[in-house]
PDB file of C-alpha atoms in Angstrom:
ATOM      1  CA  MET A   1       0.000   0.000   0.000  1.00  0.00           C
ATOM      2  CA  GLY A   2       1.042   3.601  -0.196  1.00  0.00           C
ATOM      3  CA  GLY A   3       3.654   4.506   2.527  1.00  0.00           C
ATOM      4  CA  ARG A   4       6.068   1.714   1.924  1.00  0.00           C
ATOM      5  CA  MET A   5       9.604   2.568   0.960  1.00  0.00           C
ATOM      6  CA  PRO A   6      10.807   0.826  -2.194  1.00  0.00           C
ATOM      7  CA  THR A   7      13.225  -1.921  -1.335  1.00  0.00           C
ATOM      8  CA  GLN A   8      14.979  -4.509  -3.408  1.00  0.00           C
ATOM      9  CA  SER A   9      15.799  -7.379  -1.113  1.00  0.00           C
ATOM     10  CA  THR A  10      15.858 -10.980  -2.103  1.00  0.00           C
ATOM     11  CA  ASP A  11      18.362 -11.979   0.576  1.00  0.00           C
ATOM     12  CA  HIS A  12      15.540 -12.800   2.967  1.00  0.00           C
ATOM     13  CA  GLY A  13      13.211 -14.750   0.701  1.00  0.00           C
ATOM     14  CA  GLY A  14      11.214 -11.711  -0.423  1.00  0.00           C
ATOM     15  CA  GLU A  15      11.230  -9.980   2.956  1.00  0.00           C
ATOM     16  CA  LEU A  16      11.563  -6.215   2.950  1.00  0.00           C
ATOM     17  CA  VAL A  17      13.322  -6.387   6.332  1.00  0.00           C
ATOM     18  CA  PRO A  18      14.370  -9.241   8.630  1.00  0.00           C
ATOM     19  CA  ARG A  19      11.909 -10.211  11.375  1.00  0.00           C
ATOM     20  CA  PRO A  20      12.543  -7.851  14.293  1.00  0.00           C
ATOM     21  CA  ARG A  21      12.820  -8.842  17.932  1.00  0.00           C
ATOM     22  CA  LYS A  22       9.686  -8.059  19.942  1.00  0.00           C
ATOM     23  CA  THR A  23      11.110  -5.008  21.650  1.00  0.00           C
ATOM     24  CA  TYR A  24       9.675  -1.550  21.140  1.00  0.00           C
ATOM     25  CA  PRO A  25      12.846  -0.117  19.528  1.00  0.00           C
ATOM     26  CA  ALA A  26      13.171  -3.072  17.131  1.00  0.00           C
ATOM     27  CA  LEU A  27       9.473  -3.071  16.235  1.00  0.00           C
ATOM     28  CA  ARG A  28       9.468   0.705  15.718  1.00  0.00           C
ATOM     29  CA  ALA A  29      12.549   0.539  13.469  1.00  0.00           C
ATOM     30  CA  ALA A  30      10.998  -2.230  11.370  1.00  0.00           C
ATOM     31  CA  LEU A  31       7.660  -0.401  11.121  1.00  0.00           C
ATOM     32  CA  ALA A  32       9.512   2.728   9.974  1.00  0.00           C
ATOM     33  CA  GLN A  33      10.769   0.705   7.018  1.00  0.00           C
ATOM     34  CA  VAL A  34       7.693  -1.336   6.057  1.00  0.00           C
ATOM     35  CA  ALA A  35       4.772   0.964   6.997  1.00  0.00           C
ATOM     36  CA  PRO A  36       6.036   4.399   8.075  1.00  0.00           C
ATOM     37  CA  SER A  37       2.546   5.870   7.790  1.00  0.00           C
ATOM     38  CA  ARG A  38       1.584   3.822  10.878  1.00  0.00           C
ATOM     39  CA  LEU A  39       4.310   5.178  13.208  1.00  0.00           C
ATOM     40  CA  ALA A  40       2.034   7.801  14.776  1.00  0.00           C
ATOM     41  CA  GLU A  41      -0.619   5.144  15.422  1.00  0.00           C
ATOM     42  CA  MET A  42       1.992   2.942  17.102  1.00  0.00           C
ATOM     43  CA  ALA A  43       3.249   5.805  19.295  1.00  0.00           C
ATOM     44  CA  THR A  44      -0.253   6.784  20.390  1.00  0.00           C
ATOM     45  CA  GLU A  45      -1.130   3.174  21.158  1.00  0.00           C
ATOM     46  CA  ARG A  46       2.137   2.726  23.082  1.00  0.00           C
ATOM     47  CA  ASP A  47       1.258   5.649  25.347  1.00  0.00           C
ATOM     48  CA  THR A  48      -2.205   4.206  26.016  1.00  0.00           C
ATOM     49  CA  VAL A  49      -0.860   0.703  26.629  1.00  0.00           C
ATOM     50  CA  PHE A  50       1.825   1.839  29.039  1.00  0.00           C
ATOM     51  CA  THR A  51      -0.775   3.806  30.999  1.00  0.00           C
ATOM     52  CA  MET A  52      -3.012   0.717  31.126  1.00  0.00           C
ATOM     53  CA  ALA A  53      -0.086  -1.444  32.242  1.00  0.00           C
ATOM     54  CA  THR A  54       0.767   0.986  35.021  1.00  0.00           C
ATOM     55  CA  GLN A  55      -2.839   1.280  36.193  1.00  0.00           C
ATOM     56  CA  SER A  56      -3.376  -2.483  36.193  1.00  0.00           C
ATOM     57  CA  ASN A  57       0.105  -3.299  37.495  1.00  0.00           C
ATOM     58  CA  SER A  58       0.370  -5.850  34.690  1.00  0.00           C
ATOM     59  CA  PHE A  59       2.611  -6.449  31.706  1.00  0.00           C
ATOM     60  CA  GLY A  60      -0.336  -7.980  29.809  1.00  0.00           C
ATOM     61  CA  PRO A  61      -1.189  -4.830  27.852  1.00  0.00           C
ATOM     62  CA  ILE A  62       2.459  -4.430  26.819  1.00  0.00           C
ATOM     63  CA  ALA A  63       2.672  -8.055  25.680  1.00  0.00           C
ATOM     64  CA  MET A  64      -0.492  -7.610  23.593  1.00  0.00           C
ATOM     65  CA  PHE A  65       0.917  -4.390  22.103  1.00  0.00           C
ATOM     66  CA  GLN A  66       4.109  -6.205  21.117  1.00  0.00           C
ATOM     67  CA  LEU A  67       2.179  -9.118  19.598  1.00  0.00           C
ATOM     68  CA  LYS A  68      -0.106  -6.798  17.623  1.00  0.00           C
ATOM     69  CA  TRP A  69       2.736  -4.774  16.124  1.00  0.00           C
ATOM     70  CA  ALA A  70       4.933  -7.821  15.509  1.00  0.00           C
ATOM     71  CA  THR A  71       1.987  -9.279  13.568  1.00  0.00           C
ATOM     72  CA  VAL A  72       1.447  -6.060  11.579  1.00  0.00           C
ATOM     73  CA  ILE A  73       5.138  -5.972  10.718  1.00  0.00           C
ATOM     74  CA  GLU A  74       5.216  -9.679   9.854  1.00  0.00           C
ATOM     75  CA  VAL A  75       2.521  -9.085   7.226  1.00  0.00           C
ATOM     76  CA  GLU A  76       4.057  -5.869   5.907  1.00  0.00           C
ATOM     77  CA  ARG A  77       7.517  -7.450   5.570  1.00  0.00           C
ATOM     78  CA  PHE A  78       6.191  -9.437   2.609  1.00  0.00           C
ATOM     79  CA  PRO A  79       4.667  -7.235  -0.118  1.00  0.00           C
ATOM     80  CA  GLU A  80       2.619 -10.048  -1.676  1.00  0.00           C
ATOM     81  CA  VAL A  81       1.123 -11.058   1.690  1.00  0.00           C
ATOM     82  CA  SER A  82       0.396  -7.416   2.477  1.00  0.00           C
ATOM     83  CA  ARG A  83      -1.379  -6.978  -0.886  1.00  0.00           C
ATOM     84  CA  ARG A  84      -3.479 -10.100  -0.243  1.00  0.00           C
ATOM     85  CA  LEU A  85      -4.460  -8.914   3.243  1.00  0.00           C
ATOM     86  CA  HIS A  86      -5.390  -5.410   2.120  1.00  0.00           C
ATOM     87  CA  ALA A  87      -7.411  -6.766  -0.830  1.00  0.00           C
ATOM     88  CA  ALA A  88      -9.294  -9.105   1.521  1.00  0.00           C
ATOM     89  CA  GLU A  89      -9.909  -6.255   3.990  1.00  0.00           C
ATOM     90  CA  GLN A  90     -11.267  -4.103   1.144  1.00  0.00           C
ATOM     91  CA  ALA A  91     -13.550  -6.948   0.028  1.00  0.00           C
ATOM     92  CA  VAL A  92     -14.908  -7.379   3.560  1.00  0.00           C
ATOM     93  CA  GLN A  93     -15.678  -3.660   3.747  1.00  0.00           C
ATOM     94  CA  THR A  94     -17.411  -3.482   0.365  1.00  0.00           C
ATOM     95  CA  LEU A  95     -19.131  -6.831  -0.198  1.00  0.00           C
ATOM     96  CA  ASP A  96     -22.465  -7.875   1.239  1.00  0.00           C
ATOM     97  CA  LYS A  97     -22.106 -10.375   4.082  1.00  0.00           C
ATOM     98  CA  ASP A  98     -24.346 -12.798   2.187  1.00  0.00           C
ATOM     99  CA  ASP A  99     -21.894 -12.856  -0.735  1.00  0.00           C
ATOM    100  CA  PRO A 100     -19.744 -16.017  -0.663  1.00  0.00           C
ATOM    101  CA  ALA A 101     -16.760 -13.829  -1.602  1.00  0.00           C
ATOM    102  CA  TRP A 102     -17.201 -11.992   1.733  1.00  0.00           C
ATOM    103  CA  ARG A 103     -16.725 -15.260   3.639  1.00  0.00           C
ATOM    104  CA  ALA A 104     -13.721 -16.138   1.448  1.00  0.00           C
ATOM    105  CA  ALA A 105     -12.186 -12.737   2.219  1.00  0.00           C
ATOM    106  CA  MET A 106     -12.762 -13.234   5.961  1.00  0.00           C
ATOM    107  CA  ASP A 107     -11.092 -16.656   5.735  1.00  0.00           C
ATOM    108  CA  GLU A 108      -8.140 -15.099   3.888  1.00  0.00           C
ATOM    109  CA  ILE A 109      -7.742 -12.438   6.596  1.00  0.00           C
ATOM    110  CA  ARG A 110      -7.892 -15.056   9.354  1.00  0.00           C
ATOM    111  CA  THR A 111      -5.355 -17.308   7.635  1.00  0.00           C
ATOM    112  CA  ILE A 112      -2.915 -14.457   7.000  1.00  0.00           C
ATOM    113  CA  MET A 113      -3.190 -13.097  10.544  1.00  0.00           C
ATOM    114  CA  ASP A 114      -2.863 -16.528  12.180  1.00  0.00           C
ATOM    115  CA  THR A 115       0.202 -17.314  10.073  1.00  0.00           C
ATOM    116  CA  ALA A 116       1.723 -13.894  10.784  1.00  0.00           C
ATOM    117  CA  ARG A 117       1.147 -14.238  14.543  1.00  0.00           C
ATOM    118  CA  ALA A 118       2.907 -17.590  14.440  1.00  0.00           C
ATOM    119  CA  GLY A 119       5.728 -16.142  12.285  1.00  0.00           C
ATOM    120  CA  GLN A 120       5.498 -19.083   9.882  1.00  0.00           C
ATOM    121  CA  TRP A 121       6.217 -17.525   6.488  1.00  0.00           C
TER     122      TRP A 121
END
């Protein structure tokens, strides 16, 4: 989608960047390369999550934040996967829920996200 920096990397099997560690600095650096338009969203969410973690005296919100952004980055690291996900998301938003293509798009989104969360590309 629009905000990605052009990259020519075949050293990592089609990856734009290597998979980052699940630390905020590593995730932020990777996001800056694969989806820089989402950096502000990440920063705003980080502030909210850290406040929630402090209020609840729990690292749970931080762990969920890291998983969410690691998953976003995992998808965006692979341009073809990213295109498939965004096309499926567009279909879900525009098709009628009774259309069999809507269900197929939902299945595509679920498959991509589950695979990305597991880091199994």
